mmCIF file of C-alpha atoms in Angstrom:
data_model
loop_
_atom_site.group_PDB
_atom_site.id
_atom_site.type_symbol
_atom_site.label_atom_id
_atom_site.label_comp_id
_atom_site.label_asym_id
_atom_site.label_seq_id
_atom_site.Cartn_x
_atom_site.Cartn_y
_atom_site.Cartn_z
ATOM 1 C CA UNK A 715 73.396 35.886 230.214
ATOM 2 C CA UNK A 716 70.608 33.942 232.383
ATOM 3 C CA UNK A 717 67.100 33.414 230.501
ATOM 4 C CA UNK A 718 65.189 32.588 233.652
ATOM 5 C CA UNK A 719 65.531 31.479 236.877
ATOM 6 C CA UNK A 720 63.126 29.076 239.258
ATOM 7 C CA UNK A 721 62.316 28.416 242.571
ATOM 8 C CA UNK A 722 60.655 25.964 244.852
ATOM 9 C CA UNK A 723 57.985 27.977 247.432
ATOM 10 C CA UNK A 724 56.286 25.974 250.242
ATOM 11 C CA UNK A 725 52.897 27.603 249.727
ATOM 12 C CA UNK A 726 51.978 28.880 245.909
ATOM 13 C CA UNK A 727 49.336 30.892 246.323
ATOM 14 C CA UNK A 728 50.798 32.951 249.413
ATOM 15 C CA UNK A 729 53.858 33.116 247.482
ATOM 16 C CA UNK A 730 52.523 34.330 243.846
ATOM 17 C CA UNK A 731 50.292 37.304 246.060
ATOM 18 C CA UNK A 732 53.607 38.041 247.498
ATOM 19 C CA UNK A 733 55.563 38.301 243.970
ATOM 20 C CA UNK A 734 52.524 39.721 242.356
ATOM 21 C CA UNK A 735 52.630 42.878 244.657
ATOM 22 C CA UNK A 736 56.327 43.254 245.471
ATOM 23 C CA UNK A 737 57.225 43.019 241.897
ATOM 24 C CA UNK A 738 54.863 45.369 240.486
ATOM 25 C CA UNK A 739 56.577 48.766 240.847
ATOM 26 C CA UNK A 740 59.489 46.642 238.803
ATOM 27 C CA UNK A 741 56.969 46.550 235.948
ATOM 28 C CA UNK A 742 56.969 42.480 236.493
ATOM 29 C CA UNK A 743 53.905 40.419 236.480
ATOM 30 C CA UNK A 744 52.321 37.248 236.550
ATOM 31 C CA UNK A 745 52.665 36.171 232.641
ATOM 32 C CA UNK A 746 52.415 32.566 232.546
ATOM 33 C CA UNK A 747 51.191 29.782 234.725
ATOM 34 C CA UNK A 748 50.711 26.141 234.579
ATOM 35 C CA UNK A 749 48.685 24.429 237.972
ATOM 36 C CA UNK A 750 51.228 25.776 240.777
ATOM 37 C CA UNK A 751 53.767 27.015 239.123
ATOM 38 C CA UNK A 752 54.076 30.549 237.598
ATOM 39 C CA UNK A 753 56.390 32.592 235.450
ATOM 40 C CA UNK A 754 56.835 36.347 236.585
ATOM 41 C CA UNK A 755 58.222 38.871 233.568
ATOM 42 C CA UNK A 756 58.001 42.200 231.695
ATOM 43 C CA UNK A 757 56.452 42.501 228.245
ATOM 44 C CA UNK A 758 54.689 38.882 229.095
ATOM 45 C CA UNK A 759 58.319 37.166 228.935
ATOM 46 C CA UNK A 760 59.002 35.404 232.019
ATOM 47 C CA UNK A 761 62.358 35.100 233.533
ATOM 48 C CA UNK A 762 61.599 34.993 237.792
ATOM 49 C CA UNK A 763 59.651 31.207 238.227
ATOM 50 C CA UNK A 764 58.005 30.030 241.067
ATOM 51 C CA UNK A 765 56.960 26.338 241.798
ATOM 52 C CA UNK A 766 55.185 24.432 244.333
ATOM 53 C CA UNK A 767 57.601 21.851 245.989
ATOM 54 C CA UNK A 768 59.643 21.942 249.411
ATOM 55 C CA UNK A 769 60.858 25.602 249.897
ATOM 56 C CA UNK A 770 64.476 26.215 248.105
ATOM 57 C CA UNK A 771 67.057 25.343 250.536
ATOM 58 C CA UNK A 772 69.409 26.952 251.783
ATOM 59 C CA UNK A 773 67.416 30.521 250.882
ATOM 60 C CA UNK A 774 68.520 32.114 247.808
ATOM 61 C CA UNK A 775 69.478 35.782 247.245
ATOM 62 C CA UNK A 776 67.864 36.866 243.803
ATOM 63 C CA UNK A 777 68.218 40.737 242.939
ATOM 64 C CA UNK A 778 66.281 42.488 240.711
ATOM 65 C CA UNK A 779 67.491 45.503 238.204
ATOM 66 C CA UNK A 780 65.499 48.551 238.733
ATOM 67 C CA UNK A 781 65.611 51.307 236.743
ATOM 68 C CA UNK A 782 66.005 53.898 239.594
ATOM 69 C CA UNK A 783 66.580 54.424 243.051
ATOM 70 C CA UNK A 784 62.496 55.697 243.564
ATOM 71 C CA UNK A 785 61.664 52.180 241.920
ATOM 72 C CA UNK A 786 64.069 50.634 244.614
ATOM 73 C CA UNK A 787 62.040 52.678 247.019
ATOM 74 C CA UNK A 788 58.278 51.386 245.807
ATOM 75 C CA UNK A 789 59.850 47.784 245.704
ATOM 76 C CA UNK A 790 60.476 48.059 249.355
ATOM 77 C CA UNK A 791 57.382 49.422 250.307
ATOM 78 C CA UNK A 792 55.433 46.944 248.371
ATOM 79 C CA UNK A 793 57.366 44.001 249.444
ATOM 80 C CA UNK A 794 56.531 44.994 253.127
ATOM 81 C CA UNK A 795 52.914 45.790 252.512
ATOM 82 C CA UNK A 796 52.677 42.009 251.090
ATOM 83 C CA UNK A 797 53.914 40.346 254.294
ATOM 84 C CA UNK A 798 57.941 40.841 253.501
ATOM 85 C CA UNK A 799 59.841 40.980 256.351
ATOM 86 C CA UNK A 800 62.780 43.815 256.231
ATOM 87 C CA UNK A 801 66.284 43.101 255.205
ATOM 88 C CA UNK A 802 67.715 45.969 254.479
ATOM 89 C CA UNK A 803 66.134 49.411 253.795
ATOM 90 C CA UNK A 804 66.574 51.410 250.850
ATOM 91 C CA UNK A 805 69.818 53.182 250.629
ATOM 92 C CA UNK A 806 73.324 53.366 249.266
ATOM 93 C CA UNK A 807 75.721 50.170 249.545
ATOM 94 C CA UNK A 808 79.172 51.686 248.862
ATOM 95 C CA UNK A 809 80.811 48.554 249.948
ATOM 96 C CA UNK A 810 79.779 47.499 246.513
ATOM 97 C CA UNK A 811 80.455 50.717 244.645
ATOM 98 C CA UNK A 812 79.434 54.343 244.851
ATOM 99 C CA UNK A 813 75.998 53.757 242.900
ATOM 100 C CA UNK A 814 74.757 50.676 244.444
ATOM 101 C CA UNK A 815 71.551 51.466 245.922
ATOM 102 C CA UNK A 816 69.264 49.039 246.897
ATOM 103 C CA UNK A 817 66.781 47.541 249.283
ATOM 104 C CA UNK A 818 66.031 44.161 250.647
ATOM 105 C CA UNK A 819 63.595 41.774 251.746
ATOM 106 C CA UNK A 820 62.979 38.362 253.234
ATOM 107 C CA UNK A 821 60.005 36.624 251.125
ATOM 108 C CA UNK A 822 57.548 33.899 252.588
ATOM 109 C CA UNK A 823 60.258 31.491 252.444
ATOM 110 C CA UNK A 824 63.346 33.905 254.028
ATOM 111 C CA UNK A 825 64.353 34.038 250.072
ATOM 112 C CA UNK A 826 66.344 37.344 250.240
ATOM 113 C CA UNK A 827 64.995 39.340 247.397
ATOM 114 C CA UNK A 828 66.672 42.702 246.583
ATOM 115 C CA UNK A 829 65.780 45.394 243.923
ATOM 116 C CA UNK A 830 68.740 47.150 243.002
ATOM 117 C CA UNK A 831 69.978 50.170 240.813
ATOM 118 C CA UNK A 832 73.349 51.060 239.519
ATOM 119 C CA UNK A 833 72.847 54.350 238.683
ATOM 120 C CA UNK A 834 73.465 57.723 240.046
#
């Protein structure tokens, strides 16, 4: 099991604002910040970190678990409103399994960020 993950971003302020908005529907918030490094998570426990630097190359694919499908939809709307580029509208992805419901966006550095619900 992973405890946390970190990625480098080209513009910390822009990425911090993006992730604060995009991850809010999933219950994430900025939990800790050290200069140009910040950790997002639930219940003040950061498990997703971003830090100023050369953007991670190649871009990563990061998937956040969602409790239900409406929250996946809310993530997608919030991410687009925060400036993300659409990389897959909310919907079923039956190639993965019958209940795989996900949405995908590209963050400011081109990372593929997903919210996914595995429940019916």
